[in-house]
PDB file of C-alpha atoms and ligand atoms in Angstrom:
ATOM      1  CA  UNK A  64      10.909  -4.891  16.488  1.00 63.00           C
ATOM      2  CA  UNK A  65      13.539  -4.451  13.766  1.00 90.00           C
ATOM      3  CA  UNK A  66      12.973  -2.377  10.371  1.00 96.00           C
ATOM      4  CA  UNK A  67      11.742  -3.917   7.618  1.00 98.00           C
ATOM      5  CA  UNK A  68      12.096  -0.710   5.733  1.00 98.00           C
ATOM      6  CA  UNK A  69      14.455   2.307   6.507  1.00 98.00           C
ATOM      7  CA  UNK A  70      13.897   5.749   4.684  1.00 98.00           C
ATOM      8  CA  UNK A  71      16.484   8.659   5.661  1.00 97.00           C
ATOM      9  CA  UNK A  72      16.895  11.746   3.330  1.00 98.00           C
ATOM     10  CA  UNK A  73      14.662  11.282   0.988  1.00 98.00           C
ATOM     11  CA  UNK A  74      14.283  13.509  -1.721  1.00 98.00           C
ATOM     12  CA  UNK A  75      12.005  12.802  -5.142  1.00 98.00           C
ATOM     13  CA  UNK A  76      11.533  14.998  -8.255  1.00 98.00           C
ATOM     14  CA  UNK A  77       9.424  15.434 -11.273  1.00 98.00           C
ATOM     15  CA  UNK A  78      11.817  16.533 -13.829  1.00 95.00           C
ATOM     16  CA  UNK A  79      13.259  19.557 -12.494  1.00 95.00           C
ATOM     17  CA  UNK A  80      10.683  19.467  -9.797  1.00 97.00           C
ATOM     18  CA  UNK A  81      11.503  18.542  -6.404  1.00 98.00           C
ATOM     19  CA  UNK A  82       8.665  17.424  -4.325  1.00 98.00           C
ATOM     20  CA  UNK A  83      10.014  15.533  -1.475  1.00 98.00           C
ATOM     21  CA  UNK A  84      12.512  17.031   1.000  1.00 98.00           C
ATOM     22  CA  UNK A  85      14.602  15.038   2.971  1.00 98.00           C
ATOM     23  CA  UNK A  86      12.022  12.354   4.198  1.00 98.00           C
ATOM     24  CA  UNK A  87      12.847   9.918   7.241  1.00 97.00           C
ATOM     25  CA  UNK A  88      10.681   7.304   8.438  1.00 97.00           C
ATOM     26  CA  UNK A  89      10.422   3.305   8.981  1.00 97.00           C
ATOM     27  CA  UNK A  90       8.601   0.704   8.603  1.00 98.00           C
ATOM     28  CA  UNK A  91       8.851  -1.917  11.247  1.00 98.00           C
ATOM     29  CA  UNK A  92       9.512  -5.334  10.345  1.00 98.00           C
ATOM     30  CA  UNK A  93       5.178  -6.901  10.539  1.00 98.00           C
ATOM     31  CA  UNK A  94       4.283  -3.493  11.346  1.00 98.00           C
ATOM     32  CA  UNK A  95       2.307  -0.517   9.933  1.00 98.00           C
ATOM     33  CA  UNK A  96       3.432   3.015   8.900  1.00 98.00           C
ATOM     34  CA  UNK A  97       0.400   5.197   7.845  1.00 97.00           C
ATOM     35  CA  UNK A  98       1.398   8.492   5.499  1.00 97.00           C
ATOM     36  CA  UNK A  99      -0.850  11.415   6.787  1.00 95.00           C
ATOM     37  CA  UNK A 100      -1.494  14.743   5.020  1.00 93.00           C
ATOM     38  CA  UNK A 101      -3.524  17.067   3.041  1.00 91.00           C
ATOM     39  CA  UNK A 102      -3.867  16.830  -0.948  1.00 92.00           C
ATOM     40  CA  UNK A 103      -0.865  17.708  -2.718  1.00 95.00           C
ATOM     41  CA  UNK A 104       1.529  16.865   0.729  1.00 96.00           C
ATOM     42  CA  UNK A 105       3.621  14.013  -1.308  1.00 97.00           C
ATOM     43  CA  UNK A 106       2.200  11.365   0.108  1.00 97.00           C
ATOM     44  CA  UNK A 107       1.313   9.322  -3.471  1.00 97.00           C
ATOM     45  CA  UNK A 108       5.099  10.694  -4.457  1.00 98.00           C
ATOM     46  CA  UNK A 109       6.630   8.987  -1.693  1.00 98.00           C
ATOM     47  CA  UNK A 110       5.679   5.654  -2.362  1.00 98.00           C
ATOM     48  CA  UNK A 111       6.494   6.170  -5.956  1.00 98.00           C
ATOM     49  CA  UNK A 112       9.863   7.175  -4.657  1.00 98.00           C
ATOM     50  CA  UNK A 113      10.074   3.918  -3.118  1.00 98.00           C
ATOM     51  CA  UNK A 114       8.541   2.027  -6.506  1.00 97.00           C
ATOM     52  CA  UNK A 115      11.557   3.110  -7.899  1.00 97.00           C
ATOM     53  CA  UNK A 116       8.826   5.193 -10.428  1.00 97.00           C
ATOM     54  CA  UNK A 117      10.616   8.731 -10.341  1.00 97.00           C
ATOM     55  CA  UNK A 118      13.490  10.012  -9.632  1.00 97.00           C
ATOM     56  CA  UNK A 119      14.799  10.182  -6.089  1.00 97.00           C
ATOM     57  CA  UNK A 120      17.492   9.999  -3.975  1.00 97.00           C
ATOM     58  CA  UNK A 121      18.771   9.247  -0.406  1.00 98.00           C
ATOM     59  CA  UNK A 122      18.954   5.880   1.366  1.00 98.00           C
ATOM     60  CA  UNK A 123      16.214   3.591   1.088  1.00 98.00           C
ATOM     61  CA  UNK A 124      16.849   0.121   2.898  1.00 98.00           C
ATOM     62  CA  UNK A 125      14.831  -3.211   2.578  1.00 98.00           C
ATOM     63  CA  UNK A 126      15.847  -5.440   5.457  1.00 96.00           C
ATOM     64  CA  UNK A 127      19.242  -3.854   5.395  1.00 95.00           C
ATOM     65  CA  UNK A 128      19.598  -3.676   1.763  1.00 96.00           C
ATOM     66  CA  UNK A 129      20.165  -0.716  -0.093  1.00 96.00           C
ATOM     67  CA  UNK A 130      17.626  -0.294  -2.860  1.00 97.00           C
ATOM     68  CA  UNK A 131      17.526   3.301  -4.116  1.00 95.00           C
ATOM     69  CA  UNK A 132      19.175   2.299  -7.406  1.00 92.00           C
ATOM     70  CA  UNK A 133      17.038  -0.264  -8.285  1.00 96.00           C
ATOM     71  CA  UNK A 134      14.220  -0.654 -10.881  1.00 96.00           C
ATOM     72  CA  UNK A 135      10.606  -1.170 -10.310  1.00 96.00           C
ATOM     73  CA  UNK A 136      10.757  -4.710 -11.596  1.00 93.00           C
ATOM     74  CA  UNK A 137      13.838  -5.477  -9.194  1.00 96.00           C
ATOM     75  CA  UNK A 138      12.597  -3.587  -6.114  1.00 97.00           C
ATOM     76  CA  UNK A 139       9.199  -5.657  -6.461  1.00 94.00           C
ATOM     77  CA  UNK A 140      10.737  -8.948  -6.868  1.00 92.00           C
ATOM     78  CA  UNK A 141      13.053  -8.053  -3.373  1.00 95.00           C
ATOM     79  CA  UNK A 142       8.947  -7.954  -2.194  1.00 95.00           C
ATOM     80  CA  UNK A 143       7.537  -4.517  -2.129  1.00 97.00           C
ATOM     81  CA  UNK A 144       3.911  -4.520  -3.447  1.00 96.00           C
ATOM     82  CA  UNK A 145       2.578  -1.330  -4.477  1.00 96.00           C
ATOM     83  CA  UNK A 146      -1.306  -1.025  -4.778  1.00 96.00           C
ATOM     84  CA  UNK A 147      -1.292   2.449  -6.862  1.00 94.00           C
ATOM     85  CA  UNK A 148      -4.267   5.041  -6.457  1.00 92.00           C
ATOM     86  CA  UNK A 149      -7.208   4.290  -8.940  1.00 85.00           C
ATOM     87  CA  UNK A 150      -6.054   0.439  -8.397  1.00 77.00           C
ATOM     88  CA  UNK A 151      -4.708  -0.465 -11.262  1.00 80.00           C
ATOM     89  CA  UNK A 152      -6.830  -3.281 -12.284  1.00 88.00           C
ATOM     90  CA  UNK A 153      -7.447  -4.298 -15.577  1.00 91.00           C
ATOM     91  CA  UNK A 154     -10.668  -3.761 -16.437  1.00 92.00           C
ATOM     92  CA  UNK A 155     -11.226  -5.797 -19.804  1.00 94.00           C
ATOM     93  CA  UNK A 156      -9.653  -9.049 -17.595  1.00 95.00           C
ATOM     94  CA  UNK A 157     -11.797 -11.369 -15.276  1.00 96.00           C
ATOM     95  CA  UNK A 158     -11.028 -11.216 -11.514  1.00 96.00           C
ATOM     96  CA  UNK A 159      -8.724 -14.486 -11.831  1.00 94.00           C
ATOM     97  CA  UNK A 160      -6.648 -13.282 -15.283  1.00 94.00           C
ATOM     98  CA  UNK A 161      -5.877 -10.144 -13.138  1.00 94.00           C
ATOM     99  CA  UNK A 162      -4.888 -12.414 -10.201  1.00 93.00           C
ATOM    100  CA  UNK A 163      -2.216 -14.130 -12.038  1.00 90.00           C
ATOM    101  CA  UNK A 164      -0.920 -11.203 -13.461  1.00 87.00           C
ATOM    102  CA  UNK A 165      -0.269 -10.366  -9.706  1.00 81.00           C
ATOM    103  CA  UNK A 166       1.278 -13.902  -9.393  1.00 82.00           C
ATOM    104  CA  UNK A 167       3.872 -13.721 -12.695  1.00 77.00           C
ATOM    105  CA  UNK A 168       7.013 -13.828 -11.760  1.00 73.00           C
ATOM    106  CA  UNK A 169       6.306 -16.895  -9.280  1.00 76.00           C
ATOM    107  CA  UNK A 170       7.450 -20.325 -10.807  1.00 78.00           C
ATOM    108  CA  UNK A 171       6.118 -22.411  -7.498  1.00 84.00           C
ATOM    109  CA  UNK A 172       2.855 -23.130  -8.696  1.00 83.00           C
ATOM    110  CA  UNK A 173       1.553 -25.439  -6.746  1.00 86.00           C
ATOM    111  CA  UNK A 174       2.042 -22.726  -3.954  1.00 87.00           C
ATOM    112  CA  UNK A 175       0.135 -19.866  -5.970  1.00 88.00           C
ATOM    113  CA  UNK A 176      -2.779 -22.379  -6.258  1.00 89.00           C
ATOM    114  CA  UNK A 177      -2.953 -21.941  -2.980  1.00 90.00           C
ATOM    115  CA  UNK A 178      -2.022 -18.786  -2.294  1.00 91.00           C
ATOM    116  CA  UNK A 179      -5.488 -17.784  -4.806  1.00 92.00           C
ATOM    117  CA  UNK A 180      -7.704 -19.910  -2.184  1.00 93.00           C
ATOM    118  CA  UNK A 181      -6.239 -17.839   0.506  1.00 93.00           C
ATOM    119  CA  UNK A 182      -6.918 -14.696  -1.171  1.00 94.00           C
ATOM    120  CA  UNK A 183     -10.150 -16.005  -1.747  1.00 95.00           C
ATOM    121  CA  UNK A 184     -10.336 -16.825   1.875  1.00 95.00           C
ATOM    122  CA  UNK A 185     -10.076 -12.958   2.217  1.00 96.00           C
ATOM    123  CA  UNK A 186     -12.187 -11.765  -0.280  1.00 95.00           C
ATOM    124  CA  UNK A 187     -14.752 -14.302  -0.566  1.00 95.00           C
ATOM    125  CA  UNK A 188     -17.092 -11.857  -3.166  1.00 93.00           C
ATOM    126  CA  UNK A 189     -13.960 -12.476  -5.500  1.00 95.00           C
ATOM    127  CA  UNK A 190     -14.264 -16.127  -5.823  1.00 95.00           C
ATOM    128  CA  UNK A 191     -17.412 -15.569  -6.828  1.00 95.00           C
ATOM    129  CA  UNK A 192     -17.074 -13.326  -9.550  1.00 96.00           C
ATOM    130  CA  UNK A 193     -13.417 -15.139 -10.670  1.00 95.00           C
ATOM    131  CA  UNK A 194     -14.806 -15.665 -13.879  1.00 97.00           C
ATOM    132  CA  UNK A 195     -16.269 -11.831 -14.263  1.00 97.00           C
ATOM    133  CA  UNK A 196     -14.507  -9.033 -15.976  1.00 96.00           C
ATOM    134  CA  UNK A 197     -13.008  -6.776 -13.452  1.00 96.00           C
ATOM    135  CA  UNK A 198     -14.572  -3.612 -15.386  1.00 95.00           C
ATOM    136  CA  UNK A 199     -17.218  -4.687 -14.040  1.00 96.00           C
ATOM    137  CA  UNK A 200     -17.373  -5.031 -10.470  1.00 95.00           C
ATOM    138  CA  UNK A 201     -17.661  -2.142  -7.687  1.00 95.00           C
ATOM    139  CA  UNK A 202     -15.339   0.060  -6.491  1.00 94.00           C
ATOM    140  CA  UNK A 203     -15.230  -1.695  -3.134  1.00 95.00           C
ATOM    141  CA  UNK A 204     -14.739  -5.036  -4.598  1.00 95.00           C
ATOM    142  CA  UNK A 205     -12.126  -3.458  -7.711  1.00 95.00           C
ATOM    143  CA  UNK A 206     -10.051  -2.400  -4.301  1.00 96.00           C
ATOM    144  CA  UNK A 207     -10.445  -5.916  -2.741  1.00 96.00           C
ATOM    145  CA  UNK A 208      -8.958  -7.314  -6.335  1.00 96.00           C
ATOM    146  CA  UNK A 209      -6.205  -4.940  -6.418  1.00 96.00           C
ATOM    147  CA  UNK A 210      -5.175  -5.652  -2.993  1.00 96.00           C
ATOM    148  CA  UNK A 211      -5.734  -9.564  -3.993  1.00 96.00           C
ATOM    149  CA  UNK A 212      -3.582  -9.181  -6.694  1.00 94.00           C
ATOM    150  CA  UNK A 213      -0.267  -7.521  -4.395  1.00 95.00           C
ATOM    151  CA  UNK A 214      -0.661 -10.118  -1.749  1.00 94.00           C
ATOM    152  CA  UNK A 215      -0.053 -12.820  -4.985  1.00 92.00           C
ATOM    153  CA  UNK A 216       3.610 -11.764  -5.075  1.00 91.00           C
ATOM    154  CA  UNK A 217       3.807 -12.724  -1.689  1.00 92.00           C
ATOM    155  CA  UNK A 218       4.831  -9.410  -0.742  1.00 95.00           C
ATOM    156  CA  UNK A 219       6.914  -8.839   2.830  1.00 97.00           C
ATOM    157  CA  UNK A 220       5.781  -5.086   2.136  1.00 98.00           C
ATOM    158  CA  UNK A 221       2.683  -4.004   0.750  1.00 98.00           C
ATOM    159  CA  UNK A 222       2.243  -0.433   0.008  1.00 98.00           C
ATOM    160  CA  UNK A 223      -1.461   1.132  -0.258  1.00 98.00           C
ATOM    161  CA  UNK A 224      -2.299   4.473  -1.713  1.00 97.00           C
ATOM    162  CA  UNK A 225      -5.553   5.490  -0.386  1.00 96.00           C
ATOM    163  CA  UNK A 226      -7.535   2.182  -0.493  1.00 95.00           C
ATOM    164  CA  UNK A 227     -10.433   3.893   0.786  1.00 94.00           C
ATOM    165  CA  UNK A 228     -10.624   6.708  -1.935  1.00 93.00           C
ATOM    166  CA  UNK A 229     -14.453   6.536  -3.298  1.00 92.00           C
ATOM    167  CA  UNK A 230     -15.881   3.828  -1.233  1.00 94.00           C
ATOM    168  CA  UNK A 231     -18.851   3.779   0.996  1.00 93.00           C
ATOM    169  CA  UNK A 232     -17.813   3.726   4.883  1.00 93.00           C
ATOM    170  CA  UNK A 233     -19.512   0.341   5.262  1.00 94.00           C
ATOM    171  CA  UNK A 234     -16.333  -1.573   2.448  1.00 95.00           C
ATOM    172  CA  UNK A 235     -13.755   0.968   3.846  1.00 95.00           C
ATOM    173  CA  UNK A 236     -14.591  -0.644   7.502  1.00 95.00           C
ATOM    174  CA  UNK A 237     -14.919  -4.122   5.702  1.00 95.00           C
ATOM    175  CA  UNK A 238     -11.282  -3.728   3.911  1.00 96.00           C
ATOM    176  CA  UNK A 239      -9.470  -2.019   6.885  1.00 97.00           C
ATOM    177  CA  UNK A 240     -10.585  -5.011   8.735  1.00 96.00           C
ATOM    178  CA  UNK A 241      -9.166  -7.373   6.196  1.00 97.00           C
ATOM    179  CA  UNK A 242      -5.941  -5.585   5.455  1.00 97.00           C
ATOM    180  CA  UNK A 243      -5.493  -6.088   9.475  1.00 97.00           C
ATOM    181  CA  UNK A 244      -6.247  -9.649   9.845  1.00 97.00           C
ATOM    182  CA  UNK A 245      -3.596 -10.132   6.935  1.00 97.00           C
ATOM    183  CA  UNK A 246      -0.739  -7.984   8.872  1.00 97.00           C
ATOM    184  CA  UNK A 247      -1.725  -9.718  12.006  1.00 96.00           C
ATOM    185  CA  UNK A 248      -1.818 -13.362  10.351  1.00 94.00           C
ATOM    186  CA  UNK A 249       0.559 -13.225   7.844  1.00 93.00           C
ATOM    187  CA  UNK A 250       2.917 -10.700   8.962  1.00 95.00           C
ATOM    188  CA  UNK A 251       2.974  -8.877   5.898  1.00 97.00           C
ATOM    189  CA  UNK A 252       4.319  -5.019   6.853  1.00 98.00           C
ATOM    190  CA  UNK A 253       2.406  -1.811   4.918  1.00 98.00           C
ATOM    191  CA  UNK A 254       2.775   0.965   4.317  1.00 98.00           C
ATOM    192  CA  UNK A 255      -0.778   3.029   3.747  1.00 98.00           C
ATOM    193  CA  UNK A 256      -1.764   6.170   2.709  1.00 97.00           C
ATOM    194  CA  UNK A 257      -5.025   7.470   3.872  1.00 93.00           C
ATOM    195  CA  UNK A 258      -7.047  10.645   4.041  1.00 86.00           C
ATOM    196  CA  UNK A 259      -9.152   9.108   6.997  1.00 88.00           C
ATOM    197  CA  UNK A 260      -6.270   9.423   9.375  1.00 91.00           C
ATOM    198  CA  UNK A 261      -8.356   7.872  12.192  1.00 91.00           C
ATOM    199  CA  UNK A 262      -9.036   4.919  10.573  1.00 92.00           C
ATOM    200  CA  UNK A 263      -5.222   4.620   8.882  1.00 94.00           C
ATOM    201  CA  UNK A 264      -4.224   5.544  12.545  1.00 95.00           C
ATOM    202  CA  UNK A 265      -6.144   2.487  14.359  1.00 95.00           C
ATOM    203  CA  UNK A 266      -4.340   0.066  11.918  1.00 96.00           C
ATOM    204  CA  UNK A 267      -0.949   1.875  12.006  1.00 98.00           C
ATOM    205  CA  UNK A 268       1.634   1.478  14.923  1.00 97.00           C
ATOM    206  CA  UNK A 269       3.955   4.193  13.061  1.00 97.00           C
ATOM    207  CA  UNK A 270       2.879   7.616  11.441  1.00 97.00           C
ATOM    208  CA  UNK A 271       4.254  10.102   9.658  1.00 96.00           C
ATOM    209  CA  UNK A 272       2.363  13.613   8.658  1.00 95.00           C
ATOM    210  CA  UNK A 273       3.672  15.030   5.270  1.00 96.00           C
ATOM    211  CA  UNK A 274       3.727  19.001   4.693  1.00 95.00           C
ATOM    212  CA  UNK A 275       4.798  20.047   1.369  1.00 96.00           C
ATOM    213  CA  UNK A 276       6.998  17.550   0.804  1.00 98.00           C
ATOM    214  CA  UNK A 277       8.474  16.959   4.720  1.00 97.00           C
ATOM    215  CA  UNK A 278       8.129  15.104   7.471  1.00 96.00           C
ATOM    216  CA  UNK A 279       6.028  17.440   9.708  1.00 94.00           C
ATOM    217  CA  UNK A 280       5.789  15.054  12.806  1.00 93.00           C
ATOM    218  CA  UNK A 281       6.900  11.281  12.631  1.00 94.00           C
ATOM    219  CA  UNK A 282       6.357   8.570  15.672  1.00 94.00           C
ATOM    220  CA  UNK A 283       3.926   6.566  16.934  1.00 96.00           C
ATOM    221  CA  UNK A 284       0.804   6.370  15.826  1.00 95.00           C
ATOM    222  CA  UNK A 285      -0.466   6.784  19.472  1.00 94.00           C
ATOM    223  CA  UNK A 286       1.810   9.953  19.773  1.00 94.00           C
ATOM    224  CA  UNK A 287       0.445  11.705  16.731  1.00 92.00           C
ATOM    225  CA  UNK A 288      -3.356  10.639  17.295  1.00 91.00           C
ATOM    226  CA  UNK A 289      -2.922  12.866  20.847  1.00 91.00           C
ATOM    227  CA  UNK A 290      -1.230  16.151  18.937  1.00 89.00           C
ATOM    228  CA  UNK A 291      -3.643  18.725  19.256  1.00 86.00           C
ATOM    229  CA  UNK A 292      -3.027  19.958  15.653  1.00 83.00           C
ATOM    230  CA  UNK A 293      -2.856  16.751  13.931  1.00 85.00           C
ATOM    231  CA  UNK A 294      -6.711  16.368  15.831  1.00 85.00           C
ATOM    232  CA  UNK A 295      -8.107  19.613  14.288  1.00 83.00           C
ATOM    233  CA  UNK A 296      -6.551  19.276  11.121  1.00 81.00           C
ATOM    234  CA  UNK A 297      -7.010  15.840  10.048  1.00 80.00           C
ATOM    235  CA  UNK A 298      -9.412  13.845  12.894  1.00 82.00           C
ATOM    236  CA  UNK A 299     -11.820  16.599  12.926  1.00 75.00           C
ATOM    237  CA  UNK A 300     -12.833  16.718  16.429  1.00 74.00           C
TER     238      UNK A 300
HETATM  239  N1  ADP B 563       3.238  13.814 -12.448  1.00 57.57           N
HETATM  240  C1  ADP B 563       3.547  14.932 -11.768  1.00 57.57           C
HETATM  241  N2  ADP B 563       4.277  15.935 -12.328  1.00 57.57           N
HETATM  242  C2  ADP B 563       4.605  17.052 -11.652  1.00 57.57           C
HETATM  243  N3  ADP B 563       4.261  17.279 -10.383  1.00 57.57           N
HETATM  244  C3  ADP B 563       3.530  16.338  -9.763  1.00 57.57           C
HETATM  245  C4  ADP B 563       3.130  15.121 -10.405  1.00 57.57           C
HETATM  246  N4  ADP B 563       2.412  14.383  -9.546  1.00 57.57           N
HETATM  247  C5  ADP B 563       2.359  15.102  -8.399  1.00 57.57           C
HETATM  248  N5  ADP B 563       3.024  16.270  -8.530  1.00 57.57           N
HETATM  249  C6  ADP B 563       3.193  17.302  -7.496  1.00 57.57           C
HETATM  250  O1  ADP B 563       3.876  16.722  -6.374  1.00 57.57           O
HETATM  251  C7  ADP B 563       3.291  17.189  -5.149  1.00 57.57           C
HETATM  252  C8  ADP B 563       2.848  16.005  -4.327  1.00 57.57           C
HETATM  253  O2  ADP B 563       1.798  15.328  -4.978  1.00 57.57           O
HETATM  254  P1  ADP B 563       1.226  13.938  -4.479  1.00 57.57           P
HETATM  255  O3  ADP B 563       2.332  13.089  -4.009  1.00 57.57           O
HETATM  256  O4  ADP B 563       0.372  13.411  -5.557  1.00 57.57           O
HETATM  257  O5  ADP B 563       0.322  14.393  -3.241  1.00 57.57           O
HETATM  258  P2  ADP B 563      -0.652  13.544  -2.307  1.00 57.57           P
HETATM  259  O6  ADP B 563      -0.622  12.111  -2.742  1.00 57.57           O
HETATM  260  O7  ADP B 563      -0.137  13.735  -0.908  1.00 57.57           O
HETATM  261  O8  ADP B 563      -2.005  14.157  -2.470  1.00 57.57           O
HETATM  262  C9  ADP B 563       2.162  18.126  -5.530  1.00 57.57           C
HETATM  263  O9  ADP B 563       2.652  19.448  -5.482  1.00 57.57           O
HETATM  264  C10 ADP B 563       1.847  17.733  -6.956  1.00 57.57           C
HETATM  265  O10 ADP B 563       1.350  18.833  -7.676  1.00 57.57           O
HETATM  266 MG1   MG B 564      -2.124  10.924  -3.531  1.00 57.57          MG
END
């Protein structure tokens, strides 16, 4: 596997605030990186960092390209999809005005036609409620949307910040199971961050665990699933 996304030396800041220290990590080109780590680790400030949101510095490459000067708008048109915390969905639209918000700065529409069935395909509880403001659906199925929505840019990486946050375990198993049937049949790389580190580590082949703003332990997911303290503190067994 090559990178898809490299990270070295990351640092981010809100105003004079530093809160992320030299990061390093990758994300491998169709592959998954999971962010692990307590409340308040950086894990939400790291893929802002990326989203071009806040400040930050240090090399951030997208298939080779440097991108750590670029704006939000321009790093998400090179393909990075961020799904923010609290979704991001907008509540007064239906399901399918939020959709093609997700789909705006595509001009092949014959192609985002179908791109809607195959998010539909997905998410079949969306295509029923297309016509239904979002405001008005579940959490579960607000999550689905705002997922939906990020895969409409045809993303080649889509970053998730705690899709599970709020949902019942029986939609958090339904969505992880989703979110890998669309890495392993489209390809598309993430990057997730999850406080159920079991679950984020069954879907990710890469991990990293965040401490106060560093990279406590980075490899593969495998590796970090066997440390001891990454066990007690964060698989709970
Ligand atoms: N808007 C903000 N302004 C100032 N500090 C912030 C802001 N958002 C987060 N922080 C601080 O940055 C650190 C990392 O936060 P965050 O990335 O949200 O953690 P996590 O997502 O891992 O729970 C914390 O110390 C937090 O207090
Ligand atoms: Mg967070």
């Amino acid at each position: 596997m090559s990178a898809l996304l490299e990270v070295s030396g990351l640092d981010a800041y809100y105003g004079p605030i530093q809160a992320l220290f030299g990061l390093d990590f990758v994300v491998e080109e169709g592959g998954v990186t999971a962010l692990l780590g307590a409340n308040g680790a950086g894990k939400t400030t790291t893929l802002r960092a990326l989203s071009g949101l806040i400040r930050r510095q240090g090399d951030i490459r997208l298939g080779g390209r440097a991108i750590v000067g670029l704006s939000t708008e321009a790093v998400a048109r090179l393909g990075v999809a961020h799904v923010p915390d609290g979704r991001g969905t907008f509540t007064d639209l239906t399901v399918e005005e939020n959709l093609r918000l997700g789909a705006y700065v595509r001009r092949d529409r014959a192609e985002v036609r179908r791109d809607f069935d195959r998010v539909f395909g997905y998410f079949p509880r969306l295509a029923e409620r297309r016509k239904q403001q979002a405001g008005t659906l579940s959490g579960g199925e607000q999550q689905m949307l705002a997922i939906s929505r990020a895969l409409l840019m045809r993303p080649k990486l889509l970053m998730l910040d705690e899709p599970s946050f709020g949902l019942a375990p029986m939609i958090v198993q339904e969505i992880f199971r989703i979110l890998a049937a669309i890495n392993r049949d489209e390809g598309v790389s993430m990057l997730i961050v999850e406080q159920n580190a079991s679950l984020a580590l069954d879907l990710a082949d890469h991990a990293v665990l965040i401490e106060t703003g560093r990279a406590a332990m980075s490899g593969a997911a495998h590796m970090l699933r066997a440390d001891d303290a990454v066990r007690r503190a964060y698989l709970g067994y």
